[in-house]
Tab-separated table of C-alpha atoms in Angstrom:
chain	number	residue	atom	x	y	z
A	1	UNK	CA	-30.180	-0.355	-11.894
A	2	UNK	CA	-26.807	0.093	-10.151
A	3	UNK	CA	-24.737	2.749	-10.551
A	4	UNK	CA	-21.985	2.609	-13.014
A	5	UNK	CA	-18.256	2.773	-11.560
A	6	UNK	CA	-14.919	2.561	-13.162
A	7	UNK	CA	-11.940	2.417	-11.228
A	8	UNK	CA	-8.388	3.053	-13.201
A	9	UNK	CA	-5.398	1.022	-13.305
A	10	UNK	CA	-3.040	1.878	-15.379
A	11	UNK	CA	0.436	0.748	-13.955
A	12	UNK	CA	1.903	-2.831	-14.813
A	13	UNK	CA	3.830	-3.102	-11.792
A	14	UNK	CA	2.166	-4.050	-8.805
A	15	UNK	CA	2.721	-1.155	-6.355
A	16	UNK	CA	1.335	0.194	-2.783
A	17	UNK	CA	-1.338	2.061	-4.741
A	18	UNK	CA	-2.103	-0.851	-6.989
A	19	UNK	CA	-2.785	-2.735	-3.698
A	20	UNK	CA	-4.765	0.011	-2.284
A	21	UNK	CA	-7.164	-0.263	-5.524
A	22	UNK	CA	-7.304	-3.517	-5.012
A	23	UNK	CA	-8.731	-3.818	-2.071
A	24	UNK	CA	-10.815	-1.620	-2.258
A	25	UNK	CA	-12.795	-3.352	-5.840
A	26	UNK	CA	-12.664	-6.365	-3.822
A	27	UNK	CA	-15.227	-4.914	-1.169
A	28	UNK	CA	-17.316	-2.873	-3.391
A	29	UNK	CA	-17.635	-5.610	-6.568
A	30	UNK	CA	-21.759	-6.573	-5.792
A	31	UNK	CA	-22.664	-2.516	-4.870
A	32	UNK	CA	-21.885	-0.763	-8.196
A	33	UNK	CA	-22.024	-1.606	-12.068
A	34	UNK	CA	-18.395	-1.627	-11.739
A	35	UNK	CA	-15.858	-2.018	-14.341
A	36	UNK	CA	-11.536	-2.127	-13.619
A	37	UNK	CA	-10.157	0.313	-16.682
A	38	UNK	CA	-6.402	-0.741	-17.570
A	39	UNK	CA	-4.399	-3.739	-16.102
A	40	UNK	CA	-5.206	-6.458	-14.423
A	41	UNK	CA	-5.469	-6.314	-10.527
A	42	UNK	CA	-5.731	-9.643	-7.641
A	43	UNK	CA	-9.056	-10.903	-7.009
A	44	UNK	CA	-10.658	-7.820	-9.006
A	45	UNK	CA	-12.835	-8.696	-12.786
A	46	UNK	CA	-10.930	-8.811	-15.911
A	47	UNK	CA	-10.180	-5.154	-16.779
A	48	UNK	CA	-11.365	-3.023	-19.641
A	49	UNK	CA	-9.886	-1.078	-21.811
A	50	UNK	CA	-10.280	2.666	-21.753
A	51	UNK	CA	-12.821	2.861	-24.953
A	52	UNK	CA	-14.655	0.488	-24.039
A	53	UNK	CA	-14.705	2.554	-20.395
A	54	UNK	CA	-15.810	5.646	-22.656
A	55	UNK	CA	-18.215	4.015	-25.022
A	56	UNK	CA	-20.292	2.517	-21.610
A	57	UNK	CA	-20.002	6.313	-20.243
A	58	UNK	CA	-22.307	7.956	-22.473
A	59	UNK	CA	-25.363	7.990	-19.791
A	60	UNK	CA	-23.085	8.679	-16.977
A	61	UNK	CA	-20.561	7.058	-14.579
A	62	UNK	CA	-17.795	7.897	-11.922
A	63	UNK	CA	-14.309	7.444	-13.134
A	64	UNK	CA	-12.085	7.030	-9.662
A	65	UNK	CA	-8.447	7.737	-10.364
A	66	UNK	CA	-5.590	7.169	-8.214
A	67	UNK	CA	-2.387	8.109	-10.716
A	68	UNK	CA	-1.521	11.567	-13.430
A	69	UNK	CA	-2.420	9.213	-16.049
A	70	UNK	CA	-5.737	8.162	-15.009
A	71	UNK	CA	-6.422	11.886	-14.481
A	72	UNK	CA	-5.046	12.831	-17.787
A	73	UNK	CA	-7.372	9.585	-19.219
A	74	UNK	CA	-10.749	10.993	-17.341
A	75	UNK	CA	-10.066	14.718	-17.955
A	76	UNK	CA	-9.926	13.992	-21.748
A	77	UNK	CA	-13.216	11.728	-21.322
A	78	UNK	CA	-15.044	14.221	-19.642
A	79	UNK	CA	-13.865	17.819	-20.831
A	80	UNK	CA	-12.858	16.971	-24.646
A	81	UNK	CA	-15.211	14.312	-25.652
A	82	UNK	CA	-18.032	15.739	-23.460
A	83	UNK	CA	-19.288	12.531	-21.711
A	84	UNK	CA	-21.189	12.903	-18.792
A	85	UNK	CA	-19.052	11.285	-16.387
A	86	UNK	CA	-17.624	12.473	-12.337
A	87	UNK	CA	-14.403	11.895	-11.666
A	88	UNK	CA	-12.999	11.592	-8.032
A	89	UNK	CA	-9.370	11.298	-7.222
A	90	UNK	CA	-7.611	9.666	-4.122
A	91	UNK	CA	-4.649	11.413	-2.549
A	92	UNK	CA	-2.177	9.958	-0.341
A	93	UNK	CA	0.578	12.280	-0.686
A	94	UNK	CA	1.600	13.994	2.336
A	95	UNK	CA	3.573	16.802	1.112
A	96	UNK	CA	2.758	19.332	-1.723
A	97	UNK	CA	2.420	18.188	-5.310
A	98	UNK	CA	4.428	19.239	-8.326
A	99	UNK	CA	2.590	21.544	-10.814
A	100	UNK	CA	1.490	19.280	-12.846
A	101	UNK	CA	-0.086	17.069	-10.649
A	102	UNK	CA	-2.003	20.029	-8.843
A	103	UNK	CA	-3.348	21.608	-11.883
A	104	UNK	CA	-4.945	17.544	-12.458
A	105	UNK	CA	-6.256	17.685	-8.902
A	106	UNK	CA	-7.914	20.953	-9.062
A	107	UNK	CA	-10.058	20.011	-12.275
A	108	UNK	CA	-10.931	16.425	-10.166
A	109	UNK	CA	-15.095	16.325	-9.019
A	110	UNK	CA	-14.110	15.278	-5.699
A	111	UNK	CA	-11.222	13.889	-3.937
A	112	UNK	CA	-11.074	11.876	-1.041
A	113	UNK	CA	-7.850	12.147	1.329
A	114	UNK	CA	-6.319	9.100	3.156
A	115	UNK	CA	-5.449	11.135	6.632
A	116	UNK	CA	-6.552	14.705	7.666
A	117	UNK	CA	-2.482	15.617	6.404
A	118	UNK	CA	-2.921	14.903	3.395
A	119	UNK	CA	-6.115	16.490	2.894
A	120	UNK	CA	-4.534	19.367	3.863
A	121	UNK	CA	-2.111	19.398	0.273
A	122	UNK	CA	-5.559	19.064	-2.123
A	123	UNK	CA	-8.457	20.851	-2.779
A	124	UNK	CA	-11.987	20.140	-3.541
A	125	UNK	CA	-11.921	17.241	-0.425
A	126	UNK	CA	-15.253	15.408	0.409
A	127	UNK	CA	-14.122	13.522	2.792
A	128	UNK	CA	-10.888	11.864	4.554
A	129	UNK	CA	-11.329	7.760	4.078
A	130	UNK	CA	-7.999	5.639	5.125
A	131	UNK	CA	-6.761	3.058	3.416
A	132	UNK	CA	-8.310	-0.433	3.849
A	133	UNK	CA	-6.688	-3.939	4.140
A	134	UNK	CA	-8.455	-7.086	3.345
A	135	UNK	CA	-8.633	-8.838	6.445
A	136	UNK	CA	-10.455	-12.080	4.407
A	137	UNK	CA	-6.850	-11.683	2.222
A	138	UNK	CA	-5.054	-10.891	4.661
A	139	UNK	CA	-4.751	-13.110	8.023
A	140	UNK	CA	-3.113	-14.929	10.414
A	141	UNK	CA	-2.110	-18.623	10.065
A	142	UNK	CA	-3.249	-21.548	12.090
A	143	UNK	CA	0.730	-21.959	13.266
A	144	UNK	CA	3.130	-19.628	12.531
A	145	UNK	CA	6.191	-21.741	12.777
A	146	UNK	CA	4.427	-23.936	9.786
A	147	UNK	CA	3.856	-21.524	8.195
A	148	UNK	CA	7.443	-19.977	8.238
A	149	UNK	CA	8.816	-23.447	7.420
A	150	UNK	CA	6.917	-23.816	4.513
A	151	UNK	CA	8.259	-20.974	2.925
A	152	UNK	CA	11.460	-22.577	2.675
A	153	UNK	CA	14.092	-19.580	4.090
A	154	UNK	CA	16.004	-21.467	6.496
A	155	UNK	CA	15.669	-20.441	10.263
A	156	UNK	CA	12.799	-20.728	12.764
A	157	UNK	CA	11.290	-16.964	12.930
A	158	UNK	CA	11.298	-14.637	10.458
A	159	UNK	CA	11.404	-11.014	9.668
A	160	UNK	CA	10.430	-8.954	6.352
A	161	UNK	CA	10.789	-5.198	5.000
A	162	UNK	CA	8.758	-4.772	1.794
A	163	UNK	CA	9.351	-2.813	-1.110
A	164	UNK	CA	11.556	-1.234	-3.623
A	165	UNK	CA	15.005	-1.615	-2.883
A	166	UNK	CA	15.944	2.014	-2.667
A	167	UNK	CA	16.953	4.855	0.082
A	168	UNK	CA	13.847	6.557	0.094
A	169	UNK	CA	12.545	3.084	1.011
A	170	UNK	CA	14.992	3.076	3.553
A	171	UNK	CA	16.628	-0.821	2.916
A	172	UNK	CA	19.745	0.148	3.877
A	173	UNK	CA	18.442	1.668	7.589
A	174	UNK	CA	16.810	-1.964	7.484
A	175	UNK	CA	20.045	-3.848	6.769
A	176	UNK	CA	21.654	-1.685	9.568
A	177	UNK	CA	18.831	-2.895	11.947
A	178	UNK	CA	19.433	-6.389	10.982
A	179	UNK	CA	23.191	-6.853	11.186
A	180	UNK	CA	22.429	-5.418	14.978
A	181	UNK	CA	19.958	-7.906	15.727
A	182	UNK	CA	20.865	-11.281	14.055
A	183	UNK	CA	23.736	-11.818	16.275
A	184	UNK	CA	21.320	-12.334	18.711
A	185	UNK	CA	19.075	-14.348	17.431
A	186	UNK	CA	20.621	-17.144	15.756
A	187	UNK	CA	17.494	-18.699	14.132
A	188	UNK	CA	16.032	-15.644	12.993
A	189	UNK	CA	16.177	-15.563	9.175
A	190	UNK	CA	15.445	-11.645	7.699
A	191	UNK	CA	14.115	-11.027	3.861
A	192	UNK	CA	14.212	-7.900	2.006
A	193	UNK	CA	11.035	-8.262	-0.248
A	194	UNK	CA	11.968	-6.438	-3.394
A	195	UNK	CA	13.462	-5.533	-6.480
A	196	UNK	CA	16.116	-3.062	-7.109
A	197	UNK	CA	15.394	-1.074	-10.629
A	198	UNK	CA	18.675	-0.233	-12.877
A	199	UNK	CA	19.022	3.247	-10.990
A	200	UNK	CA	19.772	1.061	-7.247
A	201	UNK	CA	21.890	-1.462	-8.599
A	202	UNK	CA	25.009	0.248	-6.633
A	203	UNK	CA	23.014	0.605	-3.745
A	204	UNK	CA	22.130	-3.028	-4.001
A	205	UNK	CA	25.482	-4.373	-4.029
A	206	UNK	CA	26.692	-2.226	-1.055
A	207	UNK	CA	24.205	-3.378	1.043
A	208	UNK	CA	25.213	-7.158	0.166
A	209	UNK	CA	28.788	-5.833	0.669
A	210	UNK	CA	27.616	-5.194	4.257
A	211	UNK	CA	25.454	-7.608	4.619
A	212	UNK	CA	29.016	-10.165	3.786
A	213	UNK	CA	31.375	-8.198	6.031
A	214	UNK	CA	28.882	-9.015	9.030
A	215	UNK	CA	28.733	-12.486	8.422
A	216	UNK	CA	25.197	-12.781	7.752
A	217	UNK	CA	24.903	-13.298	3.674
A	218	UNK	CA	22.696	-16.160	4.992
A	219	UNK	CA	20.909	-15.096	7.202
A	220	UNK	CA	19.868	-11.633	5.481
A	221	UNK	CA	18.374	-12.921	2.112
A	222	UNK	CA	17.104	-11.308	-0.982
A	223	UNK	CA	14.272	-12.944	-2.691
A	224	UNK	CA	13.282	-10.782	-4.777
A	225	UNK	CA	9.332	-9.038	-5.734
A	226	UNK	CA	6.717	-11.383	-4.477
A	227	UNK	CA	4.210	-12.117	-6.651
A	228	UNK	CA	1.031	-9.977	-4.804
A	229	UNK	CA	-1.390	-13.598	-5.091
A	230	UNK	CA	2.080	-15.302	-3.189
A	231	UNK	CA	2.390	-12.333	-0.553
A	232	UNK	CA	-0.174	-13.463	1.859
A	233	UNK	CA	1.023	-16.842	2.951
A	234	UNK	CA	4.461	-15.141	3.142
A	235	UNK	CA	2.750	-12.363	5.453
A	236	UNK	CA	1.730	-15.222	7.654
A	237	UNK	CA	5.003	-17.122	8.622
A	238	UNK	CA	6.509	-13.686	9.582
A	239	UNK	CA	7.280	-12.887	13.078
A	240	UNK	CA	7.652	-9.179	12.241
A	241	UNK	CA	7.652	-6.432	10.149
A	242	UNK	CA	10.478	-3.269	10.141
A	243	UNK	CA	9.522	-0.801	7.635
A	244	UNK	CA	11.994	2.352	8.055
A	245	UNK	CA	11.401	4.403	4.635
A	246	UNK	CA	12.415	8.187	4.628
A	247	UNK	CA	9.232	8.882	3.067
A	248	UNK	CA	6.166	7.413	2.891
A	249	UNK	CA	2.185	9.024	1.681
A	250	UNK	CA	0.608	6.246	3.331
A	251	UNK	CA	1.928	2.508	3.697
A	252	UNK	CA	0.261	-0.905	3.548
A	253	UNK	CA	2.586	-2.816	4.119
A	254	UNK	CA	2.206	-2.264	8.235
A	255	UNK	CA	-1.699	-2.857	7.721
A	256	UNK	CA	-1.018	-6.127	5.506
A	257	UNK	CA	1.252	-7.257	8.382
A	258	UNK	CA	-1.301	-6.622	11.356
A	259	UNK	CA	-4.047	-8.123	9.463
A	260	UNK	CA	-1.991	-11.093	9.466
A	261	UNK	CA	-1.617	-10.768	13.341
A	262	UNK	CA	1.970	-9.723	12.343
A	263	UNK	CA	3.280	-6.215	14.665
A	264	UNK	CA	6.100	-4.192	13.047
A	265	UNK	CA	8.569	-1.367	14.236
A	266	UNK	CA	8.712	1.523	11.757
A	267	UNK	CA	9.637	4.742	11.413
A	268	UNK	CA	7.587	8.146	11.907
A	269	UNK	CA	6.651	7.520	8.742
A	270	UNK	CA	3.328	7.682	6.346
A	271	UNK	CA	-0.019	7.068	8.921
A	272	UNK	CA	2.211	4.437	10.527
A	273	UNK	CA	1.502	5.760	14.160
A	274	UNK	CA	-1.977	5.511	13.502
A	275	UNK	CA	-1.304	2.108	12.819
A	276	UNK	CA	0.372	1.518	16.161
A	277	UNK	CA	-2.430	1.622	18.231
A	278	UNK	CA	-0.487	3.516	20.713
A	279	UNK	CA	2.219	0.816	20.858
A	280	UNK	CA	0.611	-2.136	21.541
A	281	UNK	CA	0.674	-3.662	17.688
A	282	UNK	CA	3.391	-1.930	16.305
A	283	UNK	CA	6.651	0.629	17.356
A	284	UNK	CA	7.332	3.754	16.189
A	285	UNK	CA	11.462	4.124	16.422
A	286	UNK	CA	13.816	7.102	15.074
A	287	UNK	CA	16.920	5.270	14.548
A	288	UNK	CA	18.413	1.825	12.841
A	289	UNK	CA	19.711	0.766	16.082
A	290	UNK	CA	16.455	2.003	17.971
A	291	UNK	CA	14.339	-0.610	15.632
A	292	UNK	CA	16.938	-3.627	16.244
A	293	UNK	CA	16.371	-3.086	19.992
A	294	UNK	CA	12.232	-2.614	19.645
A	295	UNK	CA	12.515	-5.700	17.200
A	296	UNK	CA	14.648	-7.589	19.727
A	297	UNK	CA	12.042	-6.572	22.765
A	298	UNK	CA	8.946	-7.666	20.434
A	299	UNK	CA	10.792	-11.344	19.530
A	300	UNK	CA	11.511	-11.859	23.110
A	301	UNK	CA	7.993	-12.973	23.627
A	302	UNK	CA	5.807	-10.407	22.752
A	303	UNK	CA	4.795	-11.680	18.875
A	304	UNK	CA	1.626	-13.312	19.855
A	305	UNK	CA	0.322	-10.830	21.997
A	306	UNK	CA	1.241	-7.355	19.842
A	307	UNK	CA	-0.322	-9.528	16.440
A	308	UNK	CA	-3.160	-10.592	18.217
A	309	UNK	CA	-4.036	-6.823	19.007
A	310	UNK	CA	-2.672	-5.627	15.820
A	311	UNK	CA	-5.864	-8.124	14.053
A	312	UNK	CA	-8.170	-6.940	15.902
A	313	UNK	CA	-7.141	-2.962	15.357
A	314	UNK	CA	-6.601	-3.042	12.015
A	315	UNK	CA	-10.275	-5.309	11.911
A	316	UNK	CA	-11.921	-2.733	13.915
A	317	UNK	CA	-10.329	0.435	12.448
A	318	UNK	CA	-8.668	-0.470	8.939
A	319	UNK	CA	-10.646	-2.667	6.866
A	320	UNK	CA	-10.871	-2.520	2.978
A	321	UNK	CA	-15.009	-2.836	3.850
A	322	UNK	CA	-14.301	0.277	5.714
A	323	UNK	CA	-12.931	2.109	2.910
A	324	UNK	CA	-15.402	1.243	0.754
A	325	UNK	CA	-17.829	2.267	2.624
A	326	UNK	CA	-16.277	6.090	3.187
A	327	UNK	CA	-16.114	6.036	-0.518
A	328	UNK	CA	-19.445	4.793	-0.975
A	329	UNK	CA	-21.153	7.805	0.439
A	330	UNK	CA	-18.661	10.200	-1.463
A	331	UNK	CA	-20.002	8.444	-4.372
A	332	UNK	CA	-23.910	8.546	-3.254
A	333	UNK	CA	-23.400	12.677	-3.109
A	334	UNK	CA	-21.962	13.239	-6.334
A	335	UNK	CA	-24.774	10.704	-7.570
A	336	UNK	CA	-27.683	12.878	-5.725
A	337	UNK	CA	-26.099	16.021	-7.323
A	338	UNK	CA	-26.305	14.893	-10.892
């Protein structure tokens, strides 16, 4: 019989973590009796809902929990109604939590950090596992320029930051990068991949304010959130990806990119210098102006090469199969300890 698994999802937006789940069911679905609790992720079985998750607990099961809420959901399971289940937590965070979310951790059965920093914030670590991509998801296209022309932006190259539209996210350091480079290259077409909630609305029109005293209102677009089933083939017409957030715990976005044979410039940000492999598929930058030059360096011939060693480094040292398999022998000791 194999061993029962549950993995939380309780967000109904689609976010990095969301993607990091993901991923992750994809490559262990086949190993485990396993079962997604909540909403509905890409790719992954139809979910269930959290009673049912309880009522199929009563001989025993690992809950893995990635959000406050899915802690909060497996605590009650397993300290108020008593059912024999483990509960391990990933943490990406790579600063200290808030109260709350430490007193969760410390009553977690194990936790598994995404980089030795963040381990560092948590207790009760088993082991440090980074995040997966899916590299069967996730890969390049048979001709990039078809592949940017399907996607109907205008242009002959393209170039994408991904994510919330928001400072901590950093799209206007992005924006600044862009209005330096387009001048530059006048078929390069660049897409802020996002939405802007209620709170960024301001910030939203400033940066289109910008965006229209430069000139560039077509040439620096705003599509919107991509569905995540749509964000693949986008993945694959791009040229490059700038990611410049003030913060991030870990980031996929690079990863998704490099599967895709796709380098990026970024900031010193999340395990993005990891991600680098040392410069050669991606480049690690401090300032706007710094990324519009490394951006303008990589488009001047160097796409090919950097995303053909960005597949194979992300293939060799980032995988989703990877992940699952770091995870996989966390799971196999808490099993053997019954």
């Amino acid at each position: 019989m194999k061993p029962k698994l549950f993995v939380t999802n309780f967000n109904k937006n689609f976010t990095g973590v969301s993607a990091t789940a993901a991923n992750v069911i994809r490559a262990q679905m086949g190993r485990y009796d396993l079962a997604l609790v909540g909403r509905p992720l890409p790719g992954c079985p139809d979910p269930v809902t959290v009673r049912q998750a309880r009522a199929a607990s009563a001989r025993g099961a690992i809950w893995h929990v990635r959000r406050n809420t899915e802690m909060r959901a497996a605590l009650w399971a397993r300290d108020i109604l008593r059912l024999p289940i483990k509960i391990v937590f990933t943490s990406a965070a790579q600063r200290r939590h808030s109260a709350y979310p430490r007193w969760l951790i410390s009553r977690m059965d194990a936790v598994i950090a995404t980089t030795d920093k963040a381990a560092s914030f948590v207790p009760h670590v088993r082991a440090v596992v980074p995040h997966g991509v899916d590299t069967a998801l996730f890969h390049p296209a048979p001709d990039r320029a078809k592949a940017w022309a399907a996607l109907g932006y205008g242009g002959k190259t393209g170039i994408a930051t991904i994510g919330r539209i928001r400072p901590e996210k950093g799209t206007d350091h992005f924006v600044n990068a862009m209005i330096d480079l387009l001048p530059d290259h006048p078929d390069t077409v660049a897409l802020v991949l996002g939405k802007a909630t209620r709170d960024h609305r301001a910030f939203l029109a400033s940066l289109k304010d910008r965006i229209k005293a430069a000139g560039l209102t077509d040439r620096i677009l705003f599509p919107g959130e991509i569905p995540a089933q749509d964000l693949p083939a986008v993945m694959r017409g791009l040229s490059l990806v700038v990611q410049l957030p003030q913060y991030e715990g870990y980031g996929m976005v690079p990863l998704e990119a490099m599967a895709s044979a796709v380098p990026f410039v970024g900031y010193e940000a999340g395990y993005y210098r990891a991600f680098s492999a040392q410069g050669r598929a991606g480049v690690i930058v401090d300032t706007p102006s710094a990324a519009a030059m490394a951006a303008g360096q990589i488009l001047a011939g160097k796409v090919d090469a950097m995303g053909d060693i960005a597949r194979a480094h992300v293939s060799q040292n980032f995988s989703a199969k990877a992940e699952a398999d770091g995870i996989d022998a966390v799971y196999q000791m808490i099993w053997a300890q019954g």
